[in-house]
Amino acid sequence: MSTFAHAAEPANRAQDFEWKSSEPLVRPPADAKHIFGVKDPSIVYHDGRYHVFMTTAGTNGWGMAYASFARWEDAPNAPLFMLDKSPIGPGYRAAPQVFYFAPQKLWYLIYQGGDPLYSTTKDINDPRSWTAPQPFYKTIPESVKDDKGQATWLDFWNICDDKKCHLFFTGDNGSFYRGETTIERFPQGFSEPVVVMKEKRDDMFEASNTYKIAGTNQYLTLIEAMRPGGRYFRAWTADRLDGKWQPIPGAEMNRFAGADNVKFNGRIWSEGVSHGEMIRDGADQTLTIDPCKPLQFLFQGLDMEKGKKYEYIELPYRLGLITATAPNAISAMCSK
């Protein structure tokens, strides 16, 4: 049986999402004056520990870091390892995604370095063991070039079914893209990307993330959108990764999480809900979430100091966790 008691809620209300937020759990180390913010988290739970990969924004530009902890209460004191000290190396690195690719018995870290890149390791506990960056595409696909011939792709996200791996991404232009390859050829052989959905720029902006919903034939996609009250996520479902995505019912603009439906205990420390990842039920390439457990989403929150002006790279992003507090369209899929 689902954790939530659906019978007490009106049918239309049961579809809307409601969340509670933690305090900031991961922030730049106090002695790291050169780091302004931590962003774009990707997270897996493996062998009794959470493993979090994130973007760092600082005086040296954009890089990536890693933290590990056994319990959420340990997260604020978990040290950050800067991944430029691994073979991933220095330079522009951002928006990581981590998963275990079971067919090869390898961990994959996907990230943007302009183009989509990946590194691998056999031991996720050793952040120095990641391999040097490799590209998914040998050349920039024509379908992601704008009128000036510039690439418009970012925030890369891989998910696999039983036959294919699908590389989703956005372009800060209202378009949601997908390329595919076979399980056997991954990480090579990705097809020319196609536009899966297209809306206004602000309504389908960036940071897409897609999951398999356990016990169903359904997939969930979340995409970040923008409005004056801050960033927020919208949600769609489909019955196959190369299928048609339908807006999830229950809220205006198929809202998943944002300022309107997240409650804070005391200080409202985040302006909106931005780039993040669901807490998965497992670590493999299927990216499965359990609808029978309260959903949790690790996100970047903007903890602004009132009256202070920031350059974009200086924005004080911190990582926090939101947990669903009411029945919703995903918990309704629980068959237990």
mmCIF file of C-alpha atoms in Angstrom:
data_model
loop_
_atom_site.group_PDB
_atom_site.id
_atom_site.type_symbol
_atom_site.label_atom_id
_atom_site.label_comp_id
_atom_site.label_asym_id
_atom_site.label_seq_id
_atom_site.Cartn_x
_atom_site.Cartn_y
_atom_site.Cartn_z
ATOM 1 C CA MET A 1 0.000 0.000 0.000
ATOM 2 C CA SER A 2 1.201 3.527 -0.753
ATOM 3 C CA THR A 3 2.573 5.654 2.105
ATOM 4 C CA PHE A 4 -0.122 8.251 1.394
ATOM 5 C CA ALA A 5 -3.783 7.637 2.214
ATOM 6 C CA HIS A 6 -5.570 8.582 -0.991
ATOM 7 C CA ALA A 7 -9.133 7.989 0.181
ATOM 8 C CA ALA A 8 -9.289 11.156 2.273
ATOM 9 C CA GLU A 9 -8.356 13.431 -0.618
ATOM 10 C CA PRO A 10 -10.689 14.656 -3.401
ATOM 11 C CA ALA A 11 -9.827 13.033 -6.726
ATOM 12 C CA ASN A 12 -8.701 16.235 -8.425
ATOM 13 C CA ARG A 13 -6.625 17.349 -5.427
ATOM 14 C CA ALA A 14 -4.765 14.052 -5.239
ATOM 15 C CA GLN A 15 -2.964 14.917 -8.474
ATOM 16 C CA ASP A 16 -1.317 18.119 -7.285
ATOM 17 C CA PHE A 17 2.147 18.048 -5.718
ATOM 18 C CA GLU A 18 2.962 19.389 -2.270
ATOM 19 C CA TRP A 19 6.462 19.446 -0.802
ATOM 20 C CA LYS A 20 8.434 20.344 2.300
ATOM 21 C CA SER A 21 12.021 21.546 2.028
ATOM 22 C CA SER A 22 15.079 20.884 4.124
ATOM 23 C CA GLU A 23 17.531 23.572 5.087
ATOM 24 C CA PRO A 24 20.509 23.903 2.704
ATOM 25 C CA LEU A 25 22.382 20.599 2.916
ATOM 26 C CA VAL A 26 25.404 21.187 0.666
ATOM 27 C CA ARG A 27 27.119 24.551 0.319
ATOM 28 C CA PRO A 28 30.616 25.773 -0.570
ATOM 29 C CA PRO A 29 33.142 25.026 2.182
ATOM 30 C CA ALA A 30 33.620 27.967 4.548
ATOM 31 C CA ASP A 31 37.328 28.131 3.706
ATOM 32 C CA ALA A 32 36.747 27.991 -0.075
ATOM 33 C CA LYS A 33 36.455 31.717 -0.741
ATOM 34 C CA HIS A 34 36.878 31.100 -4.469
ATOM 35 C CA ILE A 35 33.607 29.111 -4.760
ATOM 36 C CA PHE A 36 30.363 31.089 -4.899
ATOM 37 C CA GLY A 37 27.826 28.313 -5.337
ATOM 38 C CA VAL A 38 27.150 24.603 -5.813
ATOM 39 C CA LYS A 39 24.611 23.614 -8.474
ATOM 40 C CA ASP A 40 23.160 20.925 -10.742
ATOM 41 C CA PRO A 41 23.273 17.920 -8.374
ATOM 42 C CA SER A 42 23.180 14.294 -9.488
ATOM 43 C CA ILE A 43 22.817 11.654 -6.791
ATOM 44 C CA VAL A 44 22.855 7.881 -6.288
ATOM 45 C CA TYR A 45 22.578 5.773 -3.149
ATOM 46 C CA HIS A 46 25.021 2.862 -3.285
ATOM 47 C CA ASP A 47 26.555 0.564 -0.700
ATOM 48 C CA GLY A 48 25.124 2.487 2.237
ATOM 49 C CA ARG A 49 26.139 5.965 1.090
ATOM 50 C CA TYR A 50 24.802 8.847 -0.957
ATOM 51 C CA HIS A 51 27.153 9.956 -3.733
ATOM 52 C CA VAL A 52 26.532 13.497 -4.976
ATOM 53 C CA PHE A 53 28.116 15.151 -7.993
ATOM 54 C CA MET A 54 27.605 18.851 -8.624
ATOM 55 C CA THR A 55 28.698 21.923 -10.555
ATOM 56 C CA THR A 56 30.830 24.490 -8.750
ATOM 57 C CA ALA A 57 30.744 28.156 -9.722
ATOM 58 C CA GLY A 58 33.732 30.244 -8.716
ATOM 59 C CA THR A 59 36.524 32.606 -9.576
ATOM 60 C CA ASN A 60 38.027 29.957 -11.861
ATOM 61 C CA GLY A 61 34.760 29.462 -13.761
ATOM 62 C CA TRP A 62 32.679 26.295 -13.844
ATOM 63 C CA GLY A 63 33.896 22.950 -12.540
ATOM 64 C CA MET A 64 32.578 19.854 -10.784
ATOM 65 C CA ALA A 65 32.843 18.428 -7.289
ATOM 66 C CA TYR A 66 31.918 15.241 -5.419
ATOM 67 C CA ALA A 67 30.638 14.590 -1.895
ATOM 68 C CA SER A 68 29.635 11.411 -0.081
ATOM 69 C CA PHE A 69 27.746 10.794 3.155
ATOM 70 C CA ALA A 70 25.744 8.035 4.831
ATOM 71 C CA ARG A 71 22.857 10.136 6.183
ATOM 72 C CA TRP A 72 21.273 13.418 5.180
ATOM 73 C CA GLU A 73 22.208 14.952 8.528
ATOM 74 C CA ASP A 74 25.853 14.282 7.624
ATOM 75 C CA ALA A 75 25.630 16.166 4.319
ATOM 76 C CA PRO A 76 26.508 19.668 5.622
ATOM 77 C CA ASN A 77 29.852 18.389 6.932
ATOM 78 C CA ALA A 78 30.783 16.189 3.975
ATOM 79 C CA PRO A 79 33.997 17.440 2.328
ATOM 80 C CA LEU A 80 33.947 18.399 -1.348
ATOM 81 C CA PHE A 81 36.447 16.783 -3.701
ATOM 82 C CA MET A 82 37.164 18.936 -6.736
ATOM 83 C CA LEU A 83 37.053 16.708 -9.795
ATOM 84 C CA ASP A 84 39.647 18.769 -11.667
ATOM 85 C CA LYS A 85 42.104 16.821 -9.470
ATOM 86 C CA SER A 86 41.039 13.623 -11.260
ATOM 87 C CA PRO A 87 41.758 12.753 -14.917
ATOM 88 C CA ILE A 88 38.574 14.693 -15.751
ATOM 89 C CA GLY A 89 40.932 17.648 -15.455
ATOM 90 C CA PRO A 90 40.445 21.421 -15.351
ATOM 91 C CA GLY A 91 38.390 23.554 -17.699
ATOM 92 C CA TYR A 92 34.692 24.057 -18.262
ATOM 93 C CA ARG A 93 32.814 21.123 -16.714
ATOM 94 C CA ALA A 94 29.203 21.331 -15.567
ATOM 95 C CA ALA A 95 25.790 19.665 -15.063
ATOM 96 C CA PRO A 96 26.838 16.115 -14.135
ATOM 97 C CA GLN A 97 24.667 13.000 -14.236
ATOM 98 C CA VAL A 98 25.836 9.755 -12.598
ATOM 99 C CA PHE A 99 24.582 6.173 -12.986
ATOM 100 C CA TYR A 100 25.834 2.586 -13.032
ATOM 101 C CA PHE A 101 25.765 0.994 -16.488
ATOM 102 C CA ALA A 102 25.199 -2.625 -15.530
ATOM 103 C CA PRO A 103 25.978 -4.224 -18.942
ATOM 104 C CA GLN A 104 29.571 -2.951 -18.720
ATOM 105 C CA LYS A 105 29.879 -2.951 -14.909
ATOM 106 C CA LEU A 106 31.013 0.668 -15.071
ATOM 107 C CA TRP A 107 29.924 3.910 -13.458
ATOM 108 C CA TYR A 108 29.283 6.731 -15.920
ATOM 109 C CA LEU A 109 29.510 10.438 -15.226
ATOM 110 C CA ILE A 110 27.945 12.512 -18.003
ATOM 111 C CA TYR A 111 28.525 16.264 -18.123
ATOM 112 C CA GLN A 112 28.812 19.225 -20.431
ATOM 113 C CA GLY A 113 32.099 20.643 -21.540
ATOM 114 C CA GLY A 114 30.415 22.618 -24.293
ATOM 115 C CA ASP A 115 29.526 19.311 -25.967
ATOM 116 C CA PRO A 116 28.260 16.219 -24.097
ATOM 117 C CA LEU A 117 31.140 14.332 -22.460
ATOM 118 C CA TYR A 118 31.488 11.266 -20.269
ATOM 119 C CA SER A 119 33.979 9.653 -17.913
ATOM 120 C CA THR A 120 33.866 6.197 -16.313
ATOM 121 C CA THR A 121 35.109 4.404 -13.221
ATOM 122 C CA LYS A 122 34.829 0.982 -11.602
ATOM 123 C CA ASP A 123 34.809 2.506 -8.116
ATOM 124 C CA ILE A 124 32.416 5.358 -7.357
ATOM 125 C CA ASN A 125 33.987 5.701 -3.890
ATOM 126 C CA ASP A 126 37.273 6.893 -5.442
ATOM 127 C CA PRO A 127 36.762 10.310 -7.091
ATOM 128 C CA ARG A 128 40.334 10.252 -8.413
ATOM 129 C CA SER A 129 39.554 7.180 -10.531
ATOM 130 C CA TRP A 130 37.372 8.819 -13.184
ATOM 131 C CA THR A 131 38.767 8.571 -16.715
ATOM 132 C CA ALA A 132 39.584 11.515 -18.972
ATOM 133 C CA PRO A 133 36.637 13.082 -20.841
ATOM 134 C CA GLN A 134 35.325 11.438 -24.009
ATOM 135 C CA PRO A 135 32.689 12.880 -26.391
ATOM 136 C CA PHE A 136 29.387 11.232 -27.264
ATOM 137 C CA TYR A 137 29.369 12.829 -30.723
ATOM 138 C CA LYS A 138 32.437 13.217 -32.950
ATOM 139 C CA THR A 139 30.963 16.353 -34.511
ATOM 140 C CA ILE A 140 28.142 18.693 -33.535
ATOM 141 C CA PRO A 141 24.852 17.393 -34.993
ATOM 142 C CA GLU A 142 23.152 19.706 -37.468
ATOM 143 C CA SER A 143 19.844 19.449 -35.602
ATOM 144 C CA VAL A 144 21.206 21.289 -32.550
ATOM 145 C CA LYS A 145 22.738 24.223 -34.423
ATOM 146 C CA ASP A 146 21.046 27.623 -34.430
ATOM 147 C CA ASP A 147 20.800 30.049 -37.373
ATOM 148 C CA LYS A 148 24.403 31.110 -36.776
ATOM 149 C CA GLY A 149 25.702 27.555 -36.745
ATOM 150 C CA GLN A 150 26.267 27.568 -32.984
ATOM 151 C CA ALA A 151 25.407 24.539 -30.846
ATOM 152 C CA THR A 152 22.357 24.950 -28.616
ATOM 153 C CA TRP A 153 22.560 21.934 -26.326
ATOM 154 C CA LEU A 154 23.146 21.525 -22.604
ATOM 155 C CA ASP A 155 22.170 19.556 -19.494
ATOM 156 C CA PHE A 156 22.627 16.066 -20.935
ATOM 157 C CA TRP A 157 20.717 13.151 -19.437
ATOM 158 C CA ASN A 158 20.976 9.474 -20.333
ATOM 159 C CA ILE A 159 18.393 6.792 -19.524
ATOM 160 C CA CYS A 160 18.130 3.263 -20.933
ATOM 161 C CA ASP A 161 15.296 0.785 -21.414
ATOM 162 C CA ASP A 162 15.924 -2.892 -22.175
ATOM 163 C CA LYS A 163 17.086 -2.255 -25.752
ATOM 164 C CA LYS A 164 18.231 1.345 -26.175
ATOM 165 C CA CYS A 165 19.874 4.255 -24.365
ATOM 166 C CA HIS A 166 18.340 7.683 -24.873
ATOM 167 C CA LEU A 167 20.252 10.950 -24.516
ATOM 168 C CA PHE A 168 17.876 13.783 -23.633
ATOM 169 C CA PHE A 169 18.828 17.449 -23.387
ATOM 170 C CA THR A 170 17.510 21.001 -23.726
ATOM 171 C CA GLY A 171 18.770 24.085 -25.521
ATOM 172 C CA ASP A 172 17.620 27.140 -23.529
ATOM 173 C CA ASN A 173 15.390 27.738 -26.546
ATOM 174 C CA GLY A 174 12.119 25.975 -25.721
ATOM 175 C CA SER A 175 13.193 22.688 -27.316
ATOM 176 C CA PHE A 176 13.552 19.252 -25.687
ATOM 177 C CA TYR A 177 15.736 16.852 -27.688
ATOM 178 C CA ARG A 178 16.469 13.110 -27.790
ATOM 179 C CA GLY A 179 19.138 10.946 -29.445
ATOM 180 C CA GLU A 180 19.400 7.177 -29.156
ATOM 181 C CA THR A 181 21.785 4.249 -29.455
ATOM 182 C CA THR A 182 21.568 0.555 -28.668
ATOM 183 C CA ILE A 183 22.521 -0.917 -25.308
ATOM 184 C CA GLU A 184 25.302 -2.827 -27.082
ATOM 185 C CA ARG A 185 26.816 0.280 -28.725
ATOM 186 C CA PHE A 186 26.516 2.665 -25.753
ATOM 187 C CA PRO A 187 28.196 5.129 -25.281
ATOM 188 C CA GLN A 188 28.836 5.303 -29.038
ATOM 189 C CA GLY A 189 26.467 5.323 -32.000
ATOM 190 C CA PHE A 190 24.042 8.010 -30.901
ATOM 191 C CA SER A 191 21.651 9.128 -33.634
ATOM 192 C CA GLU A 192 20.996 12.629 -34.929
ATOM 193 C CA PRO A 193 18.946 14.263 -32.158
ATOM 194 C CA VAL A 194 15.287 15.044 -32.794
ATOM 195 C CA VAL A 195 13.027 17.605 -31.111
ATOM 196 C CA VAL A 196 10.670 15.747 -28.785
ATOM 197 C CA MET A 197 8.712 18.753 -27.495
ATOM 198 C CA LYS A 198 8.793 22.478 -28.180
ATOM 199 C CA GLU A 199 7.198 25.363 -26.262
ATOM 200 C CA LYS A 200 8.005 28.978 -25.408
ATOM 201 C CA ARG A 201 11.587 29.469 -24.232
ATOM 202 C CA ASP A 202 10.691 30.270 -20.614
ATOM 203 C CA ASP A 203 8.186 27.391 -20.384
ATOM 204 C CA MET A 204 10.684 24.700 -21.413
ATOM 205 C CA PHE A 205 14.070 26.071 -20.488
ATOM 206 C CA GLU A 206 16.670 23.546 -19.276
ATOM 207 C CA ALA A 207 17.714 20.839 -16.772
ATOM 208 C CA SER A 208 15.555 17.970 -18.039
ATOM 209 C CA ASN A 209 15.620 14.712 -16.061
ATOM 210 C CA THR A 210 13.764 11.495 -16.920
ATOM 211 C CA TYR A 211 12.925 8.358 -14.908
ATOM 212 C CA LYS A 212 11.238 4.960 -15.103
ATOM 213 C CA ILE A 213 8.334 4.638 -12.645
ATOM 214 C CA ALA A 214 8.692 1.243 -10.919
ATOM 215 C CA GLY A 215 5.845 -1.247 -11.309
ATOM 216 C CA THR A 216 4.372 0.600 -14.306
ATOM 217 C CA ASN A 217 4.976 1.057 -18.019
ATOM 218 C CA GLN A 218 5.321 4.799 -17.448
ATOM 219 C CA TYR A 219 8.217 7.247 -17.608
ATOM 220 C CA LEU A 220 8.436 10.687 -16.000
ATOM 221 C CA THR A 221 10.207 13.721 -17.438
ATOM 222 C CA LEU A 222 10.828 16.939 -15.509
ATOM 223 C CA ILE A 223 11.943 20.145 -17.240
ATOM 224 C CA GLU A 224 12.831 23.433 -15.601
ATOM 225 C CA ALA A 225 10.852 26.535 -16.529
ATOM 226 C CA MET A 226 11.086 30.216 -15.589
ATOM 227 C CA ARG A 227 8.683 32.836 -14.320
ATOM 228 C CA PRO A 228 8.990 36.004 -12.176
ATOM 229 C CA GLY A 229 8.601 34.024 -8.923
ATOM 230 C CA GLY A 230 11.673 31.931 -9.697
ATOM 231 C CA ARG A 231 12.548 28.704 -11.469
ATOM 232 C CA TYR A 232 10.191 25.720 -11.206
ATOM 233 C CA PHE A 233 9.770 22.243 -12.683
ATOM 234 C CA ARG A 234 7.017 20.943 -14.958
ATOM 235 C CA ALA A 235 6.196 17.244 -15.421
ATOM 236 C CA TRP A 236 5.197 14.943 -18.274
ATOM 237 C CA THR A 237 4.670 11.178 -18.579
ATOM 238 C CA ALA A 238 4.941 8.731 -21.477
ATOM 239 C CA ASP A 239 4.627 4.975 -21.911
ATOM 240 C CA ARG A 240 7.954 4.721 -23.762
ATOM 241 C CA LEU A 241 11.115 6.780 -23.942
ATOM 242 C CA ASP A 242 10.674 7.443 -27.652
ATOM 243 C CA GLY A 243 6.931 8.035 -27.241
ATOM 244 C CA LYS A 244 4.702 11.082 -26.891
ATOM 245 C CA TRP A 245 4.965 13.023 -23.639
ATOM 246 C CA GLN A 246 1.725 14.104 -21.982
ATOM 247 C CA PRO A 247 1.449 16.885 -19.350
ATOM 248 C CA ILE A 248 0.851 15.435 -15.905
ATOM 249 C CA PRO A 249 -2.605 16.474 -14.605
ATOM 250 C CA GLY A 250 -3.459 18.387 -11.465
ATOM 251 C CA ALA A 251 -1.829 21.824 -11.560
ATOM 252 C CA GLU A 252 -1.457 24.877 -13.762
ATOM 253 C CA MET A 253 1.352 24.441 -16.319
ATOM 254 C CA ASN A 254 1.681 20.805 -15.114
ATOM 255 C CA ARG A 255 3.740 22.163 -12.241
ATOM 256 C CA PHE A 256 5.875 19.643 -10.344
ATOM 257 C CA ALA A 257 7.777 21.787 -7.826
ATOM 258 C CA GLY A 258 8.268 25.503 -7.332
ATOM 259 C CA ALA A 259 7.630 28.436 -5.019
ATOM 260 C CA ASP A 260 3.862 27.833 -5.074
ATOM 261 C CA ASN A 261 3.896 24.292 -3.660
ATOM 262 C CA VAL A 262 7.057 23.984 -1.516
ATOM 263 C CA LYS A 263 6.853 24.796 2.192
ATOM 264 C CA PHE A 264 9.854 25.688 4.352
ATOM 265 C CA ASN A 265 10.344 25.138 8.064
ATOM 266 C CA GLY A 266 11.055 28.700 9.132
ATOM 267 C CA ARG A 267 13.207 30.777 6.781
ATOM 268 C CA ILE A 268 12.285 30.577 3.088
ATOM 269 C CA TRP A 269 15.858 30.149 1.962
ATOM 270 C CA SER A 270 15.340 29.321 -1.715
ATOM 271 C CA GLU A 271 13.928 31.422 -4.512
ATOM 272 C CA GLY A 272 12.175 28.715 -6.528
ATOM 273 C CA VAL A 273 13.262 25.149 -7.322
ATOM 274 C CA SER A 274 15.966 24.716 -9.930
ATOM 275 C CA HIS A 275 18.208 22.041 -11.535
ATOM 276 C CA GLY A 276 18.148 18.775 -9.587
ATOM 277 C CA GLU A 277 17.483 15.045 -9.497
ATOM 278 C CA MET A 278 15.050 12.578 -7.933
ATOM 279 C CA ILE A 279 16.288 10.165 -5.279
ATOM 280 C CA ARG A 280 16.249 6.930 -7.275
ATOM 281 C CA ASP A 281 15.312 3.393 -6.315
ATOM 282 C CA GLY A 282 18.667 1.920 -7.337
ATOM 283 C CA ALA A 283 21.648 3.253 -9.232
ATOM 284 C CA ASP A 284 21.550 1.647 -12.684
ATOM 285 C CA GLN A 285 20.905 2.987 -16.168
ATOM 286 C CA THR A 286 17.105 2.532 -15.919
ATOM 287 C CA LEU A 287 16.901 5.470 -13.469
ATOM 288 C CA THR A 288 13.935 3.953 -11.634
ATOM 289 C CA ILE A 289 11.915 5.779 -8.978
ATOM 290 C CA ASP A 290 9.476 4.122 -6.546
ATOM 291 C CA PRO A 291 5.947 5.638 -6.601
ATOM 292 C CA CYS A 292 5.104 3.856 -3.328
ATOM 293 C CA LYS A 293 7.583 5.959 -1.345
ATOM 294 C CA PRO A 294 7.295 9.716 -0.808
ATOM 295 C CA LEU A 295 9.134 11.351 -3.711
ATOM 296 C CA GLN A 296 12.342 13.208 -2.892
ATOM 297 C CA PHE A 297 14.162 15.655 -5.134
ATOM 298 C CA LEU A 298 17.637 17.113 -4.516
ATOM 299 C CA PHE A 299 17.652 20.602 -6.017
ATOM 300 C CA GLN A 300 19.653 23.782 -6.337
ATOM 301 C CA GLY A 301 18.090 26.609 -4.358
ATOM 302 C CA LEU A 302 19.005 30.256 -4.690
ATOM 303 C CA ASP A 303 19.783 31.623 -1.211
ATOM 304 C CA MET A 304 19.949 35.341 -2.017
ATOM 305 C CA GLU A 305 21.140 37.996 0.411
ATOM 306 C CA LYS A 306 18.501 40.715 0.408
ATOM 307 C CA GLY A 307 19.551 43.870 -1.391
ATOM 308 C CA LYS A 308 22.773 42.389 -2.765
ATOM 309 C CA LYS A 309 23.473 42.326 -6.490
ATOM 310 C CA TYR A 310 25.227 39.352 -8.055
ATOM 311 C CA GLU A 311 26.917 38.519 -11.323
ATOM 312 C CA TYR A 312 25.477 35.279 -12.747
ATOM 313 C CA ILE A 313 28.445 33.135 -11.715
ATOM 314 C CA GLU A 314 28.309 34.635 -8.187
ATOM 315 C CA LEU A 315 24.724 33.533 -7.490
ATOM 316 C CA PRO A 316 24.648 31.773 -4.094
ATOM 317 C CA TYR A 317 23.213 28.398 -5.073
ATOM 318 C CA ARG A 318 22.957 25.712 -2.371
ATOM 319 C CA LEU A 319 21.644 22.143 -2.497
ATOM 320 C CA GLY A 320 18.516 21.188 -0.587
ATOM 321 C CA LEU A 321 16.040 18.308 -0.483
ATOM 322 C CA ILE A 322 12.291 18.495 -1.006
ATOM 323 C CA THR A 323 10.032 15.611 0.086
ATOM 324 C CA ALA A 324 6.455 15.063 -1.107
ATOM 325 C CA THR A 325 3.886 15.469 1.663
ATOM 326 C CA ALA A 326 0.622 14.597 -0.098
ATOM 327 C CA PRO A 327 -0.819 12.154 -2.648
ATOM 328 C CA ASN A 328 0.028 13.133 -6.225
ATOM 329 C CA ALA A 329 -0.032 11.875 -9.786
ATOM 330 C CA ILE A 330 3.048 9.695 -9.246
ATOM 331 C CA SER A 331 2.069 8.199 -5.882
ATOM 332 C CA ALA A 332 -1.275 7.319 -7.486
ATOM 333 C CA MET A 333 0.632 4.854 -9.689
ATOM 334 C CA CYS A 334 1.613 2.737 -6.660
ATOM 335 C CA SER A 335 0.010 -0.697 -7.018
ATOM 336 C CA LYS A 336 0.990 -2.088 -3.594
#
